Amino acid sequence: MKTMPLLEVTDLHVHLPTRRGWAAVLRGISFTLECGDTLGLIGESGSGKSMAALALMGLLPDGARTSGSLRLNGQELLGLPDKALCQIRGQRIAMVFQEPMTALNPLHRIGHQVAEPLRLHRGLSARAAKQEALALLDRVGIADAARRIDAYPHQFSGGQRQRITIAMALACGPEVLIADEPTTALDVTLQQQILDLLAELVTERQMALLLISHDLGVMARQVRRLLVMYGGSVVESGPTAEIFQTLAHPYTRGLWAARPRWGVSYPPGPRPPLPTIAGSVPDLLDLPAGCPFAGRCAFTAQACYTTVPPPTLLADGHVVRCLRLDAIAAIDKNKK
Ligand SMILES: Nc1ncnc2c1ncn2[C@@H]1O[C@H](COP(=O)(O)OP(=O)(O)OP(=O)(O)O)[C@@H](O)[C@H]1O
Ligand SMILES: [Mg+2]
């Protein structure tokens, strides 16, 4: 018997109103996510990663038009009234944002901010909520939490602030944790500590993690499966290791080639520029009718502009949307 996925997103479309018309920010996203599993969203700036996260949280900008389905344990979330969504947001799906100060209120003590959802959603007494907040702050690695629980956000470093927002996200024991670029505002030494903490918490609490990052190295280490997004569509999805090994979609190849590499030594003289993907992300008000990457892709053929690439299953769970897979394979073969 097929069991129901924890989270099931099917053919999710989101349009946002702009002065020039409707922008198609998500164009038919589908994926599932199970308890204790990790899924990454990767893609250039503007590819729709944050919009996918905000759609899950029910926090899309005003006037957004949505269609498709977004189910948590079988319950449809799209179209739920605000009150019902509020019950789910924070309690069952929680989010860690890129910049901790967007989640923290500078005017309130951190203990109060972590305790508040416990009182509101779980109905704990002030005393019990404070105890629980203390335990959470301790768990996320705030040293000497008992002494610092009455301090304000500005009295903590960036890394500590991100730990506090993680404690807030965990407060109600969410089943799904979304982390949107949770470490890009931090320096490199702190980044891995926060990512390690998230990984530990996922295992410990059997949460499902949706991690958003533009860093391929982070994805390779942190998530089991990956969705590669471009122009509001998923162009490739599958097990992370398999995606990076095959680099099947030309866009995934472009991202791979453009990744910054540590430890590369350059000859004396001016540094070569970092490779980039030629061209820029498409205008969401005027996308090609076919593949969103058509025009920017070195392998574009006429059909790419007009035909939406159907999903091709390359291996178990590895799906690529590209009309030119055979042509690319032939070119690769000739190069060898
Ligand atoms: N309020 C809005 N109204 C109209 N369009 C918007 C709005 N907010 C974002 N967009 C557009 O939606 C598209 C997707 O944005 P999104 O923030 O999801 O990108 P992203 O993949 O998260 O990028 P980044 O890596 O920069 O965070 C972008 O083209 C953006 O310009
Ligand atoms: Mg974003």
mmCIF file of C-alpha atoms and ligand atoms in Angstrom:
data_model
loop_
_atom_site.group_PDB
_atom_site.id
_atom_site.type_symbol
_atom_site.label_atom_id
_atom_site.label_comp_id
_atom_site.label_asym_id
_atom_site.label_seq_id
_atom_site.Cartn_x
_atom_site.Cartn_y
_atom_site.Cartn_z
ATOM 1 C CA MET A 1 0.000 0.000 0.000
ATOM 2 C CA LYS A 2 1.325 3.453 -0.923
ATOM 3 C CA THR A 3 1.753 5.635 2.141
ATOM 4 C CA MET A 4 0.869 9.305 2.082
ATOM 5 C CA PRO A 5 3.893 11.633 1.815
ATOM 6 C CA LEU A 6 4.386 14.151 4.613
ATOM 7 C CA LEU A 7 4.528 17.001 2.116
ATOM 8 C CA GLU A 8 3.273 16.710 -1.432
ATOM 9 C CA VAL A 9 3.505 19.624 -3.831
ATOM 10 C CA THR A 10 1.837 19.071 -7.195
ATOM 11 C CA ASP A 11 1.946 21.347 -10.217
ATOM 12 C CA LEU A 12 2.250 24.488 -8.111
ATOM 13 C CA HIS A 13 1.893 27.703 -10.082
ATOM 14 C CA VAL A 14 2.279 31.187 -8.631
ATOM 15 C CA HIS A 15 1.672 34.453 -10.485
ATOM 16 C CA LEU A 16 2.441 37.807 -8.922
ATOM 17 C CA PRO A 17 0.978 41.127 -10.016
ATOM 18 C CA THR A 18 3.523 43.657 -11.262
ATOM 19 C CA ARG A 19 3.152 47.030 -12.966
ATOM 20 C CA ARG A 20 3.854 45.351 -16.297
ATOM 21 C CA GLY A 21 1.409 42.473 -15.766
ATOM 22 C CA TRP A 22 1.421 39.021 -14.178
ATOM 23 C CA ALA A 23 4.856 37.515 -13.488
ATOM 24 C CA ALA A 24 4.977 33.706 -13.616
ATOM 25 C CA VAL A 25 7.274 33.138 -10.620
ATOM 26 C CA LEU A 26 6.499 29.415 -10.216
ATOM 27 C CA ARG A 27 5.507 27.339 -13.214
ATOM 28 C CA GLY A 28 4.391 23.873 -12.219
ATOM 29 C CA ILE A 29 6.605 22.742 -9.353
ATOM 30 C CA SER A 30 6.110 19.200 -8.029
ATOM 31 C CA PHE A 31 7.930 17.298 -5.301
ATOM 32 C CA THR A 32 7.387 15.198 -2.204
ATOM 33 C CA LEU A 33 9.196 15.262 1.108
ATOM 34 C CA GLU A 34 9.157 12.674 3.906
ATOM 35 C CA CYS A 35 9.922 12.859 7.639
ATOM 36 C CA GLY A 36 13.641 12.916 8.324
ATOM 37 C CA ASP A 37 14.446 13.529 4.649
ATOM 38 C CA THR A 38 16.387 16.444 3.176
ATOM 39 C CA LEU A 39 15.651 18.251 -0.088
ATOM 40 C CA GLY A 40 17.555 21.167 -1.591
ATOM 41 C CA LEU A 41 16.414 23.931 -3.936
ATOM 42 C CA ILE A 42 19.215 25.349 -6.045
ATOM 43 C CA GLY A 43 19.266 27.890 -8.860
ATOM 44 C CA GLU A 44 20.440 31.385 -9.714
ATOM 45 C CA SER A 45 19.031 34.490 -8.111
ATOM 46 C CA GLY A 46 15.451 35.019 -9.276
ATOM 47 C CA SER A 47 14.778 31.367 -10.138
ATOM 48 C CA GLY A 48 11.889 31.148 -7.659
ATOM 49 C CA LYS A 49 13.463 29.364 -4.669
ATOM 50 C CA SER A 50 12.189 31.782 -2.025
ATOM 51 C CA MET A 51 8.778 31.992 -3.675
ATOM 52 C CA ALA A 52 8.469 28.206 -3.370
ATOM 53 C CA ALA A 53 9.330 28.479 0.342
ATOM 54 C CA LEU A 54 6.913 31.359 0.919
ATOM 55 C CA ALA A 55 4.135 29.458 -0.876
ATOM 56 C CA LEU A 56 4.649 26.571 1.572
ATOM 57 C CA MET A 57 4.489 28.982 4.497
ATOM 58 C CA GLY A 58 1.393 30.746 3.130
ATOM 59 C CA LEU A 59 3.380 33.982 3.072
ATOM 60 C CA LEU A 60 3.293 34.944 -0.610
ATOM 61 C CA PRO A 61 3.101 38.673 -1.425
ATOM 62 C CA ASP A 62 -0.369 40.258 -1.542
ATOM 63 C CA GLY A 63 -2.361 39.574 -4.668
ATOM 64 C CA ALA A 64 -0.520 36.334 -5.539
ATOM 65 C CA ARG A 65 -2.526 33.951 -7.721
ATOM 66 C CA THR A 66 -1.851 30.291 -6.998
ATOM 67 C CA SER A 67 -2.967 26.985 -8.485
ATOM 68 C CA GLY A 68 -2.042 23.343 -8.060
ATOM 69 C CA SER A 69 -1.878 21.498 -4.800
ATOM 70 C CA LEU A 70 0.141 21.699 -1.629
ATOM 71 C CA ARG A 71 -0.671 18.947 0.858
ATOM 72 C CA LEU A 72 0.648 18.334 4.340
ATOM 73 C CA ASN A 73 -0.242 14.826 5.520
ATOM 74 C CA GLY A 74 -2.956 14.835 2.905
ATOM 75 C CA GLN A 75 -4.480 18.158 3.990
ATOM 76 C CA GLU A 76 -4.713 20.750 1.217
ATOM 77 C CA LEU A 77 -3.079 24.025 2.293
ATOM 78 C CA LEU A 78 -3.721 26.110 -0.828
ATOM 79 C CA GLY A 79 -6.794 28.228 -0.319
ATOM 80 C CA LEU A 80 -6.994 27.643 3.436
ATOM 81 C CA PRO A 81 -8.282 30.682 5.323
ATOM 82 C CA ASP A 82 -5.628 32.781 7.096
ATOM 83 C CA LYS A 83 -6.663 31.593 10.542
ATOM 84 C CA ALA A 84 -6.204 27.927 9.659
ATOM 85 C CA LEU A 85 -2.883 28.701 7.937
ATOM 86 C CA CYS A 86 -1.650 30.499 11.048
ATOM 87 C CA GLN A 87 -2.160 27.293 12.990
ATOM 88 C CA ILE A 88 0.017 25.394 10.525
ATOM 89 C CA ARG A 89 2.683 28.046 10.090
ATOM 90 C CA GLY A 90 5.131 27.875 12.961
ATOM 91 C CA GLN A 91 3.512 24.795 14.445
ATOM 92 C CA ARG A 92 3.802 22.294 11.617
ATOM 93 C CA ILE A 93 5.918 24.128 9.027
ATOM 94 C CA ALA A 94 8.553 26.545 10.272
ATOM 95 C CA MET A 95 11.144 28.641 8.495
ATOM 96 C CA VAL A 96 14.644 29.929 9.162
ATOM 97 C CA PHE A 97 15.437 33.040 7.127
ATOM 98 C CA GLN A 98 18.692 34.228 5.550
ATOM 99 C CA GLU A 99 19.055 37.270 7.754
ATOM 100 C CA PRO A 100 18.292 36.508 11.424
ATOM 101 C CA MET A 101 17.223 40.086 12.129
ATOM 102 C CA THR A 102 14.195 39.634 9.821
ATOM 103 C CA ALA A 103 12.899 36.995 12.229
ATOM 104 C CA LEU A 104 14.008 38.590 15.502
ATOM 105 C CA ASN A 105 12.385 41.638 17.034
ATOM 106 C CA PRO A 106 15.204 43.964 18.187
ATOM 107 C CA LEU A 107 13.006 45.352 20.984
ATOM 108 C CA HIS A 108 12.227 42.071 22.744
ATOM 109 C CA ARG A 109 14.422 39.882 24.925
ATOM 110 C CA ILE A 110 15.388 36.644 23.193
ATOM 111 C CA GLY A 111 13.872 34.452 25.897
ATOM 112 C CA HIS A 112 10.526 36.134 25.359
ATOM 113 C CA GLN A 113 10.762 35.649 21.580
ATOM 114 C CA VAL A 114 11.481 31.929 21.852
ATOM 115 C CA ALA A 115 8.851 31.466 24.589
ATOM 116 C CA GLU A 116 6.058 33.354 22.825
ATOM 117 C CA PRO A 117 5.110 30.645 20.287
ATOM 118 C CA LEU A 118 5.154 28.097 23.106
ATOM 119 C CA ARG A 119 2.573 30.119 25.011
ATOM 120 C CA LEU A 120 0.487 31.042 21.965
ATOM 121 C CA HIS A 121 0.439 27.740 20.134
ATOM 122 C CA ARG A 122 1.087 25.183 22.826
ATOM 123 C CA GLY A 123 -0.679 26.997 25.649
ATOM 124 C CA LEU A 124 2.232 26.664 28.085
ATOM 125 C CA SER A 125 2.273 28.814 31.222
ATOM 126 C CA ALA A 126 4.800 31.661 31.327
ATOM 127 C CA ARG A 127 7.027 29.644 33.624
ATOM 128 C CA ALA A 128 6.873 26.425 31.597
ATOM 129 C CA ALA A 129 7.443 28.354 28.350
ATOM 130 C CA LYS A 130 10.547 29.999 29.829
ATOM 131 C CA GLN A 131 11.914 26.616 30.911
ATOM 132 C CA GLU A 132 11.306 25.183 27.457
ATOM 133 C CA ALA A 133 12.842 28.264 25.781
ATOM 134 C CA LEU A 134 15.905 27.771 27.924
ATOM 135 C CA ALA A 135 16.176 24.125 26.908
ATOM 136 C CA LEU A 136 15.825 25.092 23.230
ATOM 137 C CA LEU A 137 18.458 27.841 23.463
ATOM 138 C CA ASP A 138 20.757 25.405 25.166
ATOM 139 C CA ARG A 139 20.133 22.795 22.472
ATOM 140 C CA VAL A 140 21.000 25.162 19.618
ATOM 141 C CA GLY A 141 24.269 25.995 21.320
ATOM 142 C CA ILE A 142 23.720 29.334 23.062
ATOM 143 C CA ALA A 143 26.371 29.104 25.751
ATOM 144 C CA ASP A 144 25.254 30.098 29.233
ATOM 145 C CA ALA A 145 21.641 30.366 28.059
ATOM 146 C CA ALA A 146 20.250 30.767 31.584
ATOM 147 C CA ARG A 147 22.213 33.980 32.046
ATOM 148 C CA ARG A 148 21.613 35.331 28.548
ATOM 149 C CA ILE A 149 17.911 34.590 28.190
ATOM 150 C CA ASP A 150 17.012 38.197 29.056
ATOM 151 C CA ALA A 151 19.459 39.769 26.616
ATOM 152 C CA TYR A 152 18.373 41.560 23.413
ATOM 153 C CA PRO A 153 19.227 40.374 19.871
ATOM 154 C CA HIS A 154 21.897 43.053 19.319
ATOM 155 C CA GLN A 155 23.871 41.614 22.243
ATOM 156 C CA PHE A 156 24.533 38.435 20.236
ATOM 157 C CA SER A 157 26.828 37.757 17.288
ATOM 158 C CA GLY A 158 25.412 36.938 13.835
ATOM 159 C CA GLY A 159 25.983 33.201 14.307
ATOM 160 C CA GLN A 160 24.328 33.225 17.728
ATOM 161 C CA ARG A 161 21.382 35.184 16.353
ATOM 162 C CA GLN A 162 20.880 32.550 13.678
ATOM 163 C CA ARG A 163 20.975 29.878 16.403
ATOM 164 C CA ILE A 164 18.247 31.800 18.263
ATOM 165 C CA THR A 165 16.010 31.921 15.167
ATOM 166 C CA ILE A 166 16.513 28.172 14.791
ATOM 167 C CA ALA A 167 15.388 27.744 18.419
ATOM 168 C CA MET A 168 12.281 29.827 17.579
ATOM 169 C CA ALA A 169 11.579 27.716 14.505
ATOM 170 C CA LEU A 170 11.876 24.534 16.578
ATOM 171 C CA ALA A 171 9.670 25.795 19.410
ATOM 172 C CA CYS A 172 6.469 24.087 18.338
ATOM 173 C CA GLY A 173 8.092 20.914 17.051
ATOM 174 C CA PRO A 174 7.463 21.474 13.313
ATOM 175 C CA GLU A 175 7.289 18.501 10.962
ATOM 176 C CA VAL A 176 8.801 20.516 8.101
ATOM 177 C CA LEU A 177 11.663 22.967 8.514
ATOM 178 C CA ILE A 178 12.431 25.340 5.661
ATOM 179 C CA ALA A 179 15.798 27.086 5.706
ATOM 180 C CA ASP A 180 16.200 29.794 3.049
ATOM 181 C CA GLU A 181 19.911 30.556 2.625
ATOM 182 C CA PRO A 182 20.344 30.252 6.404
ATOM 183 C CA THR A 183 24.085 30.839 6.371
ATOM 184 C CA THR A 184 24.824 33.340 3.615
ATOM 185 C CA ALA A 185 24.833 36.253 6.081
ATOM 186 C CA LEU A 186 27.483 34.501 8.192
ATOM 187 C CA ASP A 187 31.209 34.197 7.782
ATOM 188 C CA VAL A 188 32.605 30.951 6.448
ATOM 189 C CA THR A 189 33.691 29.454 9.775
ATOM 190 C CA LEU A 190 30.201 29.844 11.216
ATOM 191 C CA GLN A 191 28.404 28.559 8.128
ATOM 192 C CA GLN A 192 29.313 24.926 8.599
ATOM 193 C CA GLN A 193 28.477 25.018 12.317
ATOM 194 C CA ILE A 194 24.938 26.182 11.577
ATOM 195 C CA LEU A 195 24.532 23.628 8.781
ATOM 196 C CA ASP A 196 25.804 20.880 11.086
ATOM 197 C CA LEU A 197 23.308 21.971 13.728
ATOM 198 C CA LEU A 198 20.437 21.789 11.219
ATOM 199 C CA ALA A 199 21.546 18.309 10.121
ATOM 200 C CA GLU A 200 21.699 17.089 13.721
ATOM 201 C CA LEU A 201 18.246 18.486 14.485
ATOM 202 C CA VAL A 202 16.725 16.865 11.408
ATOM 203 C CA THR A 203 18.020 13.453 12.481
ATOM 204 C CA GLU A 204 17.178 13.968 16.136
ATOM 205 C CA ARG A 205 13.616 15.201 15.557
ATOM 206 C CA GLN A 206 12.888 13.389 12.289
ATOM 207 C CA MET A 207 11.861 16.674 10.667
ATOM 208 C CA ALA A 208 11.761 17.094 6.912
ATOM 209 C CA LEU A 209 14.251 19.753 5.792
ATOM 210 C CA LEU A 210 13.855 21.949 2.724
ATOM 211 C CA LEU A 211 17.157 23.761 2.323
ATOM 212 C CA ILE A 212 17.608 26.637 -0.109
ATOM 213 C CA SER A 213 21.088 27.592 -1.225
ATOM 214 C CA HIS A 214 22.926 28.729 -4.316
ATOM 215 C CA ASP A 215 26.051 26.955 -3.055
ATOM 216 C CA LEU A 216 26.620 23.597 -4.737
ATOM 217 C CA GLY A 217 29.129 22.537 -2.079
ATOM 218 C CA VAL A 218 26.548 23.113 0.665
ATOM 219 C CA MET A 219 23.985 21.092 -1.277
ATOM 220 C CA ALA A 220 26.399 18.229 -1.905
ATOM 221 C CA ARG A 221 27.026 17.909 1.834
ATOM 222 C CA GLN A 222 23.624 18.670 3.315
ATOM 223 C CA VAL A 223 20.795 17.271 1.187
ATOM 224 C CA ARG A 224 19.903 13.828 -0.104
ATOM 225 C CA ARG A 225 17.794 15.059 -3.010
ATOM 226 C CA LEU A 226 17.889 18.213 -5.090
ATOM 227 C CA LEU A 227 15.602 20.305 -7.276
ATOM 228 C CA VAL A 228 17.427 22.483 -9.802
ATOM 229 C CA MET A 229 15.266 25.532 -10.489
ATOM 230 C CA TYR A 230 15.350 27.917 -13.395
ATOM 231 C CA GLY A 231 12.835 30.596 -14.405
ATOM 232 C CA GLY A 232 10.254 29.282 -11.934
ATOM 233 C CA SER A 233 10.498 25.682 -13.194
ATOM 234 C CA VAL A 234 12.280 22.593 -11.949
ATOM 235 C CA VAL A 235 14.599 21.620 -14.804
ATOM 236 C CA GLU A 236 16.214 18.657 -13.043
ATOM 237 C CA SER A 237 15.530 16.702 -9.861
ATOM 238 C CA GLY A 238 16.925 13.614 -8.190
ATOM 239 C CA PRO A 239 19.474 12.272 -5.724
ATOM 240 C CA THR A 240 22.094 14.986 -5.125
ATOM 241 C CA ALA A 241 25.130 12.774 -5.765
ATOM 242 C CA GLU A 242 23.650 11.480 -9.019
ATOM 243 C CA ILE A 243 22.831 14.994 -10.277
ATOM 244 C CA PHE A 244 26.361 16.249 -9.668
ATOM 245 C CA GLN A 245 27.872 13.115 -11.153
ATOM 246 C CA THR A 246 25.916 13.169 -14.410
ATOM 247 C CA LEU A 247 25.419 16.951 -14.861
ATOM 248 C CA ALA A 248 22.691 16.064 -17.321
ATOM 249 C CA HIS A 249 20.873 19.372 -17.766
ATOM 250 C CA PRO A 250 22.884 22.103 -19.509
ATOM 251 C CA TYR A 251 21.789 24.543 -16.799
ATOM 252 C CA THR A 252 23.083 22.252 -14.030
ATOM 253 C CA ARG A 253 26.351 22.045 -15.970
ATOM 254 C CA GLY A 254 26.498 25.815 -16.116
ATOM 255 C CA LEU A 255 25.991 26.105 -12.358
ATOM 256 C CA TRP A 256 28.661 23.476 -11.789
ATOM 257 C CA ALA A 257 31.180 25.194 -14.059
ATOM 258 C CA ALA A 258 30.504 28.553 -12.402
ATOM 259 C CA ARG A 259 30.927 27.306 -8.830
ATOM 260 C CA PRO A 260 33.664 29.050 -6.891
ATOM 261 C CA ARG A 261 36.495 26.680 -6.017
ATOM 262 C CA TRP A 262 38.687 26.864 -2.997
ATOM 263 C CA GLY A 263 42.346 26.042 -3.156
ATOM 264 C CA VAL A 264 42.751 26.650 -6.899
ATOM 265 C CA SER A 265 46.166 28.193 -7.484
ATOM 266 C CA TYR A 266 46.506 30.770 -10.220
ATOM 267 C CA PRO A 267 49.667 31.856 -12.061
ATOM 268 C CA PRO A 268 51.030 35.312 -11.166
ATOM 269 C CA GLY A 269 49.265 38.228 -12.849
ATOM 270 C CA PRO A 270 45.614 39.152 -13.100
ATOM 271 C CA ARG A 271 43.205 36.425 -11.987
ATOM 272 C CA PRO A 272 41.006 34.899 -14.670
ATOM 273 C CA PRO A 273 37.383 35.935 -14.172
ATOM 274 C CA LEU A 274 35.086 33.352 -12.575
ATOM 275 C CA PRO A 275 33.237 31.464 -15.286
ATOM 276 C CA THR A 276 29.588 32.494 -15.469
ATOM 277 C CA ILE A 277 26.575 31.271 -17.368
ATOM 278 C CA ALA A 278 26.295 33.565 -20.383
ATOM 279 C CA GLY A 279 23.201 35.753 -20.516
ATOM 280 C CA SER A 280 20.858 36.508 -17.658
ATOM 281 C CA VAL A 281 17.806 34.971 -16.035
ATOM 282 C CA PRO A 282 14.690 35.312 -18.185
ATOM 283 C CA ASP A 283 12.048 37.988 -17.810
ATOM 284 C CA LEU A 284 9.221 36.247 -15.950
ATOM 285 C CA LEU A 285 6.680 38.315 -17.847
ATOM 286 C CA ASP A 286 7.997 37.143 -21.167
ATOM 287 C CA LEU A 287 9.244 33.578 -20.835
ATOM 288 C CA PRO A 288 9.857 31.425 -23.894
ATOM 289 C CA ALA A 289 6.889 29.126 -24.554
ATOM 290 C CA GLY A 290 9.219 26.105 -24.444
ATOM 291 C CA CYS A 291 12.249 25.525 -22.218
ATOM 292 C CA PRO A 292 12.927 28.466 -19.882
ATOM 293 C CA PHE A 293 16.692 28.041 -20.498
ATOM 294 C CA ALA A 294 16.318 28.230 -24.315
ATOM 295 C CA GLY A 295 18.366 31.075 -25.725
ATOM 296 C CA ARG A 296 20.928 30.961 -22.939
ATOM 297 C CA CYS A 297 21.826 27.340 -23.525
ATOM 298 C CA ALA A 298 24.702 26.370 -25.825
ATOM 299 C CA PHE A 299 22.695 23.392 -27.102
ATOM 300 C CA THR A 300 19.483 25.268 -28.002
ATOM 301 C CA ALA A 301 17.614 24.018 -31.071
ATOM 302 C CA GLN A 302 14.517 25.570 -32.669
ATOM 303 C CA ALA A 303 12.152 23.197 -30.826
ATOM 304 C CA CYS A 304 13.496 24.369 -27.438
ATOM 305 C CA TYR A 305 11.754 27.724 -27.919
ATOM 306 C CA THR A 306 8.358 26.218 -28.585
ATOM 307 C CA THR A 307 8.102 22.826 -26.852
ATOM 308 C CA VAL A 308 8.006 22.390 -23.099
ATOM 309 C CA PRO A 309 10.537 19.609 -22.436
ATOM 310 C CA PRO A 310 8.761 16.550 -21.029
ATOM 311 C CA PRO A 311 10.315 14.784 -18.023
ATOM 312 C CA THR A 312 12.922 12.175 -18.947
ATOM 313 C CA LEU A 313 13.678 9.565 -16.296
ATOM 314 C CA LEU A 314 17.450 8.964 -16.383
ATOM 315 C CA ALA A 315 17.706 6.746 -13.321
ATOM 316 C CA ASP A 316 15.654 5.925 -10.263
ATOM 317 C CA GLY A 317 14.121 9.230 -9.189
ATOM 318 C CA HIS A 318 16.409 11.295 -11.458
ATOM 319 C CA VAL A 319 14.310 13.380 -13.824
ATOM 320 C CA VAL A 320 15.613 15.860 -16.391
ATOM 321 C CA ARG A 321 13.609 18.234 -18.571
ATOM 322 C CA CYS A 322 15.652 18.836 -21.701
ATOM 323 C CA LEU A 323 14.884 18.143 -25.360
ATOM 324 C CA ARG A 324 18.552 17.921 -26.266
ATOM 325 C CA LEU A 325 19.761 15.086 -24.034
ATOM 326 C CA ASP A 326 20.579 12.805 -26.974
ATOM 327 C CA ALA A 327 22.405 15.549 -28.877
ATOM 328 C CA ILE A 328 24.407 16.463 -25.754
ATOM 329 C CA ALA A 329 25.304 12.809 -25.106
ATOM 330 C CA ALA A 330 26.557 12.509 -28.712
ATOM 331 C CA ILE A 331 28.671 15.675 -28.347
ATOM 332 C CA ASP A 332 30.097 14.415 -25.039
ATOM 333 C CA LYS A 333 30.973 11.088 -26.658
ATOM 334 C CA ASN A 334 32.822 12.782 -29.498
ATOM 335 C CA LYS A 335 34.863 14.831 -27.022
ATOM 336 C CA LYS A 336 36.126 11.687 -25.268
HETATM 337 N N1 LIG B 1 6.592 41.075 -4.695
HETATM 338 C C1 LIG B 1 6.965 40.664 -5.903
HETATM 339 N N2 LIG B 1 6.261 41.015 -6.995
HETATM 340 C C2 LIG B 1 6.623 40.593 -8.221
HETATM 341 N N3 LIG B 1 7.666 39.785 -8.473
HETATM 342 C C3 LIG B 1 8.401 39.409 -7.436
HETATM 343 C C4 LIG B 1 8.109 39.810 -6.088
HETATM 344 N N4 LIG B 1 9.023 39.257 -5.278
HETATM 345 C C5 LIG B 1 9.860 38.548 -6.073
HETATM 346 N N5 LIG B 1 9.489 38.633 -7.363
HETATM 347 C C6 LIG B 1 10.128 37.979 -8.508
HETATM 348 O O1 LIG B 1 9.953 36.584 -8.367
HETATM 349 C C7 LIG B 1 11.067 35.901 -8.941
HETATM 350 C C8 LIG B 1 11.526 34.821 -8.015
HETATM 351 O O2 LIG B 1 12.052 35.428 -6.855
HETATM 352 P P1 LIG B 1 12.660 34.601 -5.656
HETATM 353 O O3 LIG B 1 12.814 35.565 -4.545
HETATM 354 O O4 LIG B 1 11.865 33.381 -5.417
HETATM 355 O O5 LIG B 1 14.079 34.183 -6.233
HETATM 356 P P2 LIG B 1 15.228 33.337 -5.523
HETATM 357 O O6 LIG B 1 15.444 32.129 -6.365
HETATM 358 O O7 LIG B 1 14.870 33.133 -4.107
HETATM 359 O O8 LIG B 1 16.489 34.311 -5.671
HETATM 360 P P3 LIG B 1 17.671 34.675 -4.636
HETATM 361 O O9 LIG B 1 18.726 33.631 -4.860
HETATM 362 O O10 LIG B 1 18.116 36.019 -5.095
HETATM 363 O O11 LIG B 1 17.116 34.694 -3.258
HETATM 364 C C9 LIG B 1 12.120 36.971 -9.214
HETATM 365 O O12 LIG B 1 12.175 37.203 -10.597
HETATM 366 C C10 LIG B 1 11.618 38.192 -8.498
HETATM 367 O O13 LIG B 1 11.962 39.358 -9.204
HETATM 368 MG MG MG B 2 15.676 33.842 -2.316
#
